[in-house]
PDB file of C-alpha atoms in Angstrom:
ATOM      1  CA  UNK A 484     -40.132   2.022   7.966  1.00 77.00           C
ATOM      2  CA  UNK A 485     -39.552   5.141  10.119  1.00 80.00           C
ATOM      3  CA  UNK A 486     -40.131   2.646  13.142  1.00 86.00           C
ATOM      4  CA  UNK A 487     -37.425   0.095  11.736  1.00 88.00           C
ATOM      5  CA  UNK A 488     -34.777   2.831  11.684  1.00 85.00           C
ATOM      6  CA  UNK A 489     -35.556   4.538  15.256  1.00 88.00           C
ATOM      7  CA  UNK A 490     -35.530   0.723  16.669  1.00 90.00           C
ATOM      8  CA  UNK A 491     -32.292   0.458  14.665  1.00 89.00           C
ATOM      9  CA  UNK A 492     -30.862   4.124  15.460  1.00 90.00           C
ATOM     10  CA  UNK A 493     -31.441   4.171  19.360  1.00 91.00           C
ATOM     11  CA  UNK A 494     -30.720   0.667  20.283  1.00 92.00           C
ATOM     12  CA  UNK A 495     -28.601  -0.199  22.741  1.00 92.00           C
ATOM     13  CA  UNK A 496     -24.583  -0.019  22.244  1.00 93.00           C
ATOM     14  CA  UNK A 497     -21.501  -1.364  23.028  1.00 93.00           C
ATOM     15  CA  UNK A 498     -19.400   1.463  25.079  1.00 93.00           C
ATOM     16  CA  UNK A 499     -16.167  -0.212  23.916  1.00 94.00           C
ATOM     17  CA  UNK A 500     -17.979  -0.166  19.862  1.00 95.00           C
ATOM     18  CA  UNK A 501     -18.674   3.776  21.028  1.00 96.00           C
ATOM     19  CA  UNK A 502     -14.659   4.314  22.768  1.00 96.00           C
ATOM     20  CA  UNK A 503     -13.036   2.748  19.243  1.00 97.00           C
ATOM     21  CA  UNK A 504     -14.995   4.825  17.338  1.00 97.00           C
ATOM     22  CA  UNK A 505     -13.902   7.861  19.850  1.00 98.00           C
ATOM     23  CA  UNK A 506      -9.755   6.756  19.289  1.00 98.00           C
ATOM     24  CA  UNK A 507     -10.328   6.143  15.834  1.00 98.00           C
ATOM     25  CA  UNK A 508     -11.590   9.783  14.724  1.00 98.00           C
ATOM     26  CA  UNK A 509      -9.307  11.172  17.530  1.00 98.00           C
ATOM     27  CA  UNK A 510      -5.635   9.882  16.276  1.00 98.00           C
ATOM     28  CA  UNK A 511      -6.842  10.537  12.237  1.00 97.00           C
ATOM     29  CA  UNK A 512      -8.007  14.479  12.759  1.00 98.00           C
ATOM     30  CA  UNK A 513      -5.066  14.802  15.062  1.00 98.00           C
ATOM     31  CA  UNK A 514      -2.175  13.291  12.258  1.00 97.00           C
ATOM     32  CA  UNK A 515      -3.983  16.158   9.710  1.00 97.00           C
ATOM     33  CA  UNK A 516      -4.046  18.769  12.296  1.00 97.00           C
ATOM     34  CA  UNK A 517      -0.255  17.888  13.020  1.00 97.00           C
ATOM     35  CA  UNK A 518       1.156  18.501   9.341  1.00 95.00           C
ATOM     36  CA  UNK A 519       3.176  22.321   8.976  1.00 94.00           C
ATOM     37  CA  UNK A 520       0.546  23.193   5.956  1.00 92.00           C
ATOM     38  CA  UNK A 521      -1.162  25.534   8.541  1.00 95.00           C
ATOM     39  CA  UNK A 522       1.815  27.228  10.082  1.00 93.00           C
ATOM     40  CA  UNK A 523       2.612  28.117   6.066  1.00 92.00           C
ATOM     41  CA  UNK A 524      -0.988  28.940   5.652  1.00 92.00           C
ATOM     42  CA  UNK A 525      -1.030  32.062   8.558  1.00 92.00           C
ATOM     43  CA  UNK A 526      -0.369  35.278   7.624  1.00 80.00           C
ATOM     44  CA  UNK A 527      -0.850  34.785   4.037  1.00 84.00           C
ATOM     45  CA  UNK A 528      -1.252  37.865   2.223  1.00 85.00           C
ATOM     46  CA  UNK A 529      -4.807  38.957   2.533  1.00 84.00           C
ATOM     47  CA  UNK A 530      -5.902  38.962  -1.227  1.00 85.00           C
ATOM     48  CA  UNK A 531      -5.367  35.285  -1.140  1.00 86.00           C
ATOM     49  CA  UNK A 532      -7.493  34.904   1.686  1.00 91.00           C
ATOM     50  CA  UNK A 533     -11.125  33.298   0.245  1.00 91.00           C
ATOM     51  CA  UNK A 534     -13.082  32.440   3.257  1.00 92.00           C
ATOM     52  CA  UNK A 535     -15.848  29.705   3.094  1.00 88.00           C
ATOM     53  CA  UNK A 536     -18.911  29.716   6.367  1.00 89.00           C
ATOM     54  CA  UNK A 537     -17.947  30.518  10.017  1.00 92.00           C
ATOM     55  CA  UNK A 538     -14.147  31.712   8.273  1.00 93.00           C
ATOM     56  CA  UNK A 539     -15.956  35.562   6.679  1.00 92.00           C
ATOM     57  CA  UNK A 540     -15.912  36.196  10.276  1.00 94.00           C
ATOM     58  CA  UNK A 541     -12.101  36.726  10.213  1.00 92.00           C
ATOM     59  CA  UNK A 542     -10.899  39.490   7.679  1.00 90.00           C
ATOM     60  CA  UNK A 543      -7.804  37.951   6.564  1.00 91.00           C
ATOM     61  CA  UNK A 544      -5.759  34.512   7.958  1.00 93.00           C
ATOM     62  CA  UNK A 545      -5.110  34.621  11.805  1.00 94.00           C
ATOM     63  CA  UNK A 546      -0.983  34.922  12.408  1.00 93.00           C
ATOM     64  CA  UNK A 547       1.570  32.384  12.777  1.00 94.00           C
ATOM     65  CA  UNK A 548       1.791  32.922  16.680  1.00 96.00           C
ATOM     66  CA  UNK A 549      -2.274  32.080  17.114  1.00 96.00           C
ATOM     67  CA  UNK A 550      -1.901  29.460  14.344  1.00 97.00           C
ATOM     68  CA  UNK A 551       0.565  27.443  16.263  1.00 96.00           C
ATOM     69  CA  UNK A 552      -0.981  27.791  19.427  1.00 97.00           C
ATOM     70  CA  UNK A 553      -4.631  26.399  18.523  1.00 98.00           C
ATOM     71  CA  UNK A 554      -2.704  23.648  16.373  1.00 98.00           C
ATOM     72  CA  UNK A 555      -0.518  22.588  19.645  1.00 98.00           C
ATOM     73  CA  UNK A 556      -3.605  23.036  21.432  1.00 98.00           C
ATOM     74  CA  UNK A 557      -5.863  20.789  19.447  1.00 98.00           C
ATOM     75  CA  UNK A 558      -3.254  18.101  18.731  1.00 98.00           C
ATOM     76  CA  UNK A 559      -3.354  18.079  23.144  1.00 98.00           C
ATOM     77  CA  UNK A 560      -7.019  18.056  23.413  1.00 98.00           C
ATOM     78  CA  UNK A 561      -7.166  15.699  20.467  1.00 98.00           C
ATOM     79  CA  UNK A 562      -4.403  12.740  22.137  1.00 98.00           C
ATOM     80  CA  UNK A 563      -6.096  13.534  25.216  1.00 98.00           C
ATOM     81  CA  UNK A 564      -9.667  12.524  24.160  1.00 98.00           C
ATOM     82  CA  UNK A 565      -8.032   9.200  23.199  1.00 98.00           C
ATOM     83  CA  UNK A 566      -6.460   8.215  25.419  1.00 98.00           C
ATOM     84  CA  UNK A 567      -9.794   9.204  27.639  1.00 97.00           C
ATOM     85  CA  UNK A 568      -8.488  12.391  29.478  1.00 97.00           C
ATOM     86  CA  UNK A 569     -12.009  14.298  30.581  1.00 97.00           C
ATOM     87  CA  UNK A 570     -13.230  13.353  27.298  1.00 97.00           C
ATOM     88  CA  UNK A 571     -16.704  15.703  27.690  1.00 96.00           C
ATOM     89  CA  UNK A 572     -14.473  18.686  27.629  1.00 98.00           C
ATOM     90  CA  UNK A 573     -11.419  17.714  25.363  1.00 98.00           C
ATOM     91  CA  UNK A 574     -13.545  15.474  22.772  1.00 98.00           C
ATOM     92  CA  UNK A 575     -15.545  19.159  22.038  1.00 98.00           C
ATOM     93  CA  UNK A 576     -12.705  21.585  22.163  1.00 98.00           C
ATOM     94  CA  UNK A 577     -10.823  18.917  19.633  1.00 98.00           C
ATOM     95  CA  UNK A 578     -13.621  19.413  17.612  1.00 98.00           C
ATOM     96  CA  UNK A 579     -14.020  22.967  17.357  1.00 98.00           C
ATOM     97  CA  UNK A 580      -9.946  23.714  17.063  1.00 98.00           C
ATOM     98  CA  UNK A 581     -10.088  21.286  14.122  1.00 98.00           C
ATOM     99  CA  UNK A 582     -12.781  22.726  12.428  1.00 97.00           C
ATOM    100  CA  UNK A 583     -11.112  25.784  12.632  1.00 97.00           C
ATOM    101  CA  UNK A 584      -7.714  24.977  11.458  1.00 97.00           C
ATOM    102  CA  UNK A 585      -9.216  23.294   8.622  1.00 95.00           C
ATOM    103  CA  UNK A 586     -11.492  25.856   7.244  1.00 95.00           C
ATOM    104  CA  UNK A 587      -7.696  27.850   6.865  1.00 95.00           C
ATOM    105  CA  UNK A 588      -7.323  25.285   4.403  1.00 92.00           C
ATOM    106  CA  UNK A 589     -10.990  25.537   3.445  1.00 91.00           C
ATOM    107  CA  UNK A 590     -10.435  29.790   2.623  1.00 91.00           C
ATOM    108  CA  UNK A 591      -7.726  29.271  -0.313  1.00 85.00           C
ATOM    109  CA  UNK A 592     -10.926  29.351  -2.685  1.00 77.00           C
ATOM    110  CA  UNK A 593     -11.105  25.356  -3.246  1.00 76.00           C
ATOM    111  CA  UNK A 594     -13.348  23.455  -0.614  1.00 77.00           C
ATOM    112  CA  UNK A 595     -11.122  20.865   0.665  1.00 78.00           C
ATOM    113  CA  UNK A 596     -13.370  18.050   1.002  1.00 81.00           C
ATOM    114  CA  UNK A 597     -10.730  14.957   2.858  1.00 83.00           C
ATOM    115  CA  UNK A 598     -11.508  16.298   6.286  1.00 90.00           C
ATOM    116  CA  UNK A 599     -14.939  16.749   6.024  1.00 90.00           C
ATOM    117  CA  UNK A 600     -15.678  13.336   6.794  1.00 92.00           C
ATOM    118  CA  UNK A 601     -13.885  12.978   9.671  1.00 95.00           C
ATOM    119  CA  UNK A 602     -15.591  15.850  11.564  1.00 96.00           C
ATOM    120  CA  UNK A 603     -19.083  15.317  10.819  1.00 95.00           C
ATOM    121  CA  UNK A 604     -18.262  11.850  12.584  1.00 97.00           C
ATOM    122  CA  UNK A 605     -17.103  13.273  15.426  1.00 98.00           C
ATOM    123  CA  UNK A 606     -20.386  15.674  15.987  1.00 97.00           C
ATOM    124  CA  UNK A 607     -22.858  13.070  16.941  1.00 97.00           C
ATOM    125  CA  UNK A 608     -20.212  12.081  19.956  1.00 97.00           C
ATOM    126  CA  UNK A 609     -19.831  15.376  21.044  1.00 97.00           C
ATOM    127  CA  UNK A 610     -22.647  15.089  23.431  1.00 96.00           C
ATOM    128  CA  UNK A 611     -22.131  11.785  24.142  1.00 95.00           C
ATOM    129  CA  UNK A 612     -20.825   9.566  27.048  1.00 94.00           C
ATOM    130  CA  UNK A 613     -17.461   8.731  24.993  1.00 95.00           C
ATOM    131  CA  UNK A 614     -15.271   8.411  27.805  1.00 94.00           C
ATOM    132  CA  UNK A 615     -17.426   4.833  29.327  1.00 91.00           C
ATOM    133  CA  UNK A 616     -14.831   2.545  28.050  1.00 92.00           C
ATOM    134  CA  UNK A 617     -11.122   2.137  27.105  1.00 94.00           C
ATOM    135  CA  UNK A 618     -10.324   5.577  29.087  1.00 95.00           C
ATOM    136  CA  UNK A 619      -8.611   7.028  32.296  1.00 95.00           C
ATOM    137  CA  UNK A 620     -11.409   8.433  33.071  1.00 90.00           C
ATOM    138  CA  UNK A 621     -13.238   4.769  33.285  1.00 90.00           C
ATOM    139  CA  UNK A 622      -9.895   3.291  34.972  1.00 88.00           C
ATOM    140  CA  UNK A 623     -10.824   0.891  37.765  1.00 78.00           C
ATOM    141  CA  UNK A 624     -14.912   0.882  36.773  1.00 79.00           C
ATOM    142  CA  UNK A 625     -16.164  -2.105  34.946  1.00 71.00           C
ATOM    143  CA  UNK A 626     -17.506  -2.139  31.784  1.00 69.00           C
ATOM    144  CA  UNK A 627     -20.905  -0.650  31.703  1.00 70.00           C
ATOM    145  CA  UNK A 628     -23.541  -2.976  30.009  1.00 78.00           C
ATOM    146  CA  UNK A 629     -25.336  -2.129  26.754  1.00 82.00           C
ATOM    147  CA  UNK A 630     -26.624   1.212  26.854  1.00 83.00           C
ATOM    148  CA  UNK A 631     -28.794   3.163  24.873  1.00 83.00           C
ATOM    149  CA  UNK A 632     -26.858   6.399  25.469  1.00 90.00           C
ATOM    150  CA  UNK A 633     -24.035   4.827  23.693  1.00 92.00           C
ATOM    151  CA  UNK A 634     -25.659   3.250  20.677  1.00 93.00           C
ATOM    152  CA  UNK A 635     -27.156   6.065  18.730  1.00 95.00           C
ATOM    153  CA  UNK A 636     -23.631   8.115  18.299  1.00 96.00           C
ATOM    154  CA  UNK A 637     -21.808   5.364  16.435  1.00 95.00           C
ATOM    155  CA  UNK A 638     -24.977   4.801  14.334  1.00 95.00           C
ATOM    156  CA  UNK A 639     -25.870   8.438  13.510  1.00 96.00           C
ATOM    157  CA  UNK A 640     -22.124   8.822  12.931  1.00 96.00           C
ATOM    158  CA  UNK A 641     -22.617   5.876  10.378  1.00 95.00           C
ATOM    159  CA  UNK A 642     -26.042   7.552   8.861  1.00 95.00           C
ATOM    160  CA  UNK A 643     -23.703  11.121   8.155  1.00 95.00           C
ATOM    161  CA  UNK A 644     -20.758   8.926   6.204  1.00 94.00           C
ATOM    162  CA  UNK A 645     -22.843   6.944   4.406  1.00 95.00           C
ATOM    163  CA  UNK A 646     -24.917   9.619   3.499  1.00 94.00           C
ATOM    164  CA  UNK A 647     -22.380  12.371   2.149  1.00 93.00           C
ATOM    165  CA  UNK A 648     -21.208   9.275  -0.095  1.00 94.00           C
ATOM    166  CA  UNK A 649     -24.633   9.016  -1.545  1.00 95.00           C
ATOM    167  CA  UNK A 650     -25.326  12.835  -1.900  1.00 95.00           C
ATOM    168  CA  UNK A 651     -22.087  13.292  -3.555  1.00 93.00           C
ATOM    169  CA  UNK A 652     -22.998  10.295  -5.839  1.00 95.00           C
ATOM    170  CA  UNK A 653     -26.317  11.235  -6.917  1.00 96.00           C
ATOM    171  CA  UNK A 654     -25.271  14.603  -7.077  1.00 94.00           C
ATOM    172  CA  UNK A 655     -22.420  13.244  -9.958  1.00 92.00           C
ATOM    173  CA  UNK A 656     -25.393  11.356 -11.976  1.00 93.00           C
ATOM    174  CA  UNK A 657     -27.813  14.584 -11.768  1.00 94.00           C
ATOM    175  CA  UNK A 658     -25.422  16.839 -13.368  1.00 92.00           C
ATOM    176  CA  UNK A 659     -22.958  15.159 -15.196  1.00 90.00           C
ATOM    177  CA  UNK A 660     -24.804  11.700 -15.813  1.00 90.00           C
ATOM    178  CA  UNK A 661     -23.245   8.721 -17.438  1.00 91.00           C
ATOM    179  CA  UNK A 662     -20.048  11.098 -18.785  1.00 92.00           C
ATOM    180  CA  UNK A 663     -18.897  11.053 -15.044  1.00 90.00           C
ATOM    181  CA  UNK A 664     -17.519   7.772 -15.690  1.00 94.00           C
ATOM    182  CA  UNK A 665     -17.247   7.541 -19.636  1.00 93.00           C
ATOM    183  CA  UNK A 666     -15.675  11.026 -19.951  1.00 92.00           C
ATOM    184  CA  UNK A 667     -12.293  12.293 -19.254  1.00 92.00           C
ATOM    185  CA  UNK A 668     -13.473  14.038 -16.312  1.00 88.00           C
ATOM    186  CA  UNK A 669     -11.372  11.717 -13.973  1.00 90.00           C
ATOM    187  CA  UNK A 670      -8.272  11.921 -16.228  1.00 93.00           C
ATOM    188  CA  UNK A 671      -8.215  15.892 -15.895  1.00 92.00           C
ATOM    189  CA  UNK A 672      -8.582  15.609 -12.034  1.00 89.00           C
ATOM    190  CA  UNK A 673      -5.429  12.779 -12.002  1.00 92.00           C
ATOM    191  CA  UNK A 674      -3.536  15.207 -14.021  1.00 93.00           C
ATOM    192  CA  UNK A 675      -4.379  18.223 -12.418  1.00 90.00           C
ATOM    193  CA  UNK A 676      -2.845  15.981  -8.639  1.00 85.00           C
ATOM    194  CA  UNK A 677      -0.109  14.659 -10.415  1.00 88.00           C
ATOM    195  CA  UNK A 678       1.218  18.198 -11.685  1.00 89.00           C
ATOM    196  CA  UNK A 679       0.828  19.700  -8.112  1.00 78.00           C
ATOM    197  CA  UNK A 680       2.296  16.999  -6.275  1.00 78.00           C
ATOM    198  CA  UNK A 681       5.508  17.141  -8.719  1.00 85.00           C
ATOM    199  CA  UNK A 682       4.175  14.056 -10.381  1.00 84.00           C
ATOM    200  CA  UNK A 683       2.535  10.777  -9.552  1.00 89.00           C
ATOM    201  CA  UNK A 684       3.308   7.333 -10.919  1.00 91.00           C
ATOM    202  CA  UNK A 685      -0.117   6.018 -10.008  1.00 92.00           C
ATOM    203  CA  UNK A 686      -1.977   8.838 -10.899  1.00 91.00           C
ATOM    204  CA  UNK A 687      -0.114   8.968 -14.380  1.00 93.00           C
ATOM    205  CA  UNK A 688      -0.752   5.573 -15.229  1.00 93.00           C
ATOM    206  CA  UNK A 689      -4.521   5.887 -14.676  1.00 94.00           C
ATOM    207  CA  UNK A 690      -4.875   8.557 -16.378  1.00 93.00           C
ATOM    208  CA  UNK A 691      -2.887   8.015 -19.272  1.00 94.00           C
ATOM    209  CA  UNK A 692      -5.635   4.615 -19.945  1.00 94.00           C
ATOM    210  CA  UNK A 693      -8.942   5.669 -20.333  1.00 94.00           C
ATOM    211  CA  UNK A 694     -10.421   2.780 -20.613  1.00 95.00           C
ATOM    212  CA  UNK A 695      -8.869   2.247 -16.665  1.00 96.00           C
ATOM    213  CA  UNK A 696     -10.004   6.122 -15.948  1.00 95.00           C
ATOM    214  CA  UNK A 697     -13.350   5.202 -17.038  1.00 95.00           C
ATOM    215  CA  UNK A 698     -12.897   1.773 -14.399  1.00 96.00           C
ATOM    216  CA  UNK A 699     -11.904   3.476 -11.260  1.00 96.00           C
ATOM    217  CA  UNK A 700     -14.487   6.425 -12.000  1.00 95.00           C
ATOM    218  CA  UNK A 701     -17.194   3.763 -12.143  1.00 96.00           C
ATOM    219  CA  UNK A 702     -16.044   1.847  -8.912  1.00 96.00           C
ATOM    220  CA  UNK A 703     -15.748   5.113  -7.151  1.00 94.00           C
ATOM    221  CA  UNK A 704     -19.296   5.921  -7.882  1.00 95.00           C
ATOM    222  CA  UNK A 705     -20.436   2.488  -7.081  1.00 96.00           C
ATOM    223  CA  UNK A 706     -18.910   3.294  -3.494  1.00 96.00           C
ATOM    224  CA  UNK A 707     -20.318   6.174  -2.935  1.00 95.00           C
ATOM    225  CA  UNK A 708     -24.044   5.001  -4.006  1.00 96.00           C
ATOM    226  CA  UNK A 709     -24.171   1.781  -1.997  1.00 96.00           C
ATOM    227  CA  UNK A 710     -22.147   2.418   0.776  1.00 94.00           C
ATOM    228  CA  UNK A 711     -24.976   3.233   2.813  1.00 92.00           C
ATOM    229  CA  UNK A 712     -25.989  -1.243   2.403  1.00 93.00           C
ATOM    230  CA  UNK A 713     -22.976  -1.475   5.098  1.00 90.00           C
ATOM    231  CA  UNK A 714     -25.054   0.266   7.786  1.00 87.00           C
ATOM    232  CA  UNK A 715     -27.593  -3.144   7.169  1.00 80.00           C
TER     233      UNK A 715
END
């Protein structure tokens, strides 16, 4: 078995497979870097700053001025990585300005969880040869063959999706069990969005059915336990 998966894991890849999967992460982090919530977010009264990891360094939220600078910055380094501007320096500098902006949003005392995804994706390319394909920096070069350099990134990337899913799946059976989908669990979370968004049709009408509640709770956990059969 362990054989299978390292034959599978560090096969040789497609560099265009690998560049896709470099545009792809690059233009979604950048469109949630690019929204004002982080602008609003420095400065914030320091009582209401609840830092999570790498964020107890700081004592309080960094100011507007430095806010807007690392968020210009990082939406730059960000457009440039896809488009395939020097993408072993910009692809990593992306990376780190994003993680920073978004544990602001992380140190409110609620772990945001959307942008996780996205940029433990993006650490398996860090090191890699991103820019091979589909980039300036490739411009006039043919396509390289199959590579194994390029292969194991897009994989691994695959292995750290697929497995958050499944660790946040099992983790809902081993402490909440079957009332994770029976219960009204769901229906308090739709609630809870629709009130802070100022209300939400969609929400609202799942919620109010709990028979439906109960149906999207168990397709949701269905996802998340056999997404990982996609990688196959």
């Amino acid at each position: 078995m362990k054989d299978r998966l390292e034959r599978w894991l560090f096969a040789p890849g497609d560099p265009r497979r690998l560049a896709a999967v470099r545009i792809i992460l690059c233009l979604v982090v950048a469109a949630r870097v690019a929204r004002p919530l982080f602008a609003d977010l420095a400065g914030q009264p320091e009582p209401l700053f609840r830092p999570l990891s790498f964020m107890r360094l700081l004592d309080a939220m960094p100011g507007r001025g430095l806010t807007v600078a690392i968020q210009v910055a990082t939406i730059g380094f960000l457009l440039a990585a896809a488009v395939g501007v020097r993408t072993r320096v910009t692809f990593p500098l992306a990376w780190v300005g994003a993680t920073f902006l978004f544990g602001m949003e992380t140190s409110l005392g609620k772990v945001v969880h959307h942008d996780v995804l996205p940029l433990l994706a993006m650490i398996p390319l860090l090191p890699a040869p991103t820019g091979e394909a589909w980039s300036v920096d490739a411009r006039g070069r043919a396509t390289a063959p199959l590579d194994t350099r390029v292969g194991w990134p897009v994989r691994t990337a695959g292995l750290l999706v697929a497995g958050v899913y499944l660790i946040a799946g099992v983790s809902k059976l081993t402490f909440t069990g079957p009332d994770w989908v029976l219960g009204d669990n769901l229906r308090y979370i739709l609630y809870a969005a629709s009130d802070a968004h100022g209300g939400n049709a969609l929400a609202l009408l799942v919620a109010d059915r709990p028979w439906l509640a109960s149906l999207v709770a168990g397709g949701a956990l269905a996802f998340e336990l056999t997404l990982w059969l996609a990688l196959a």
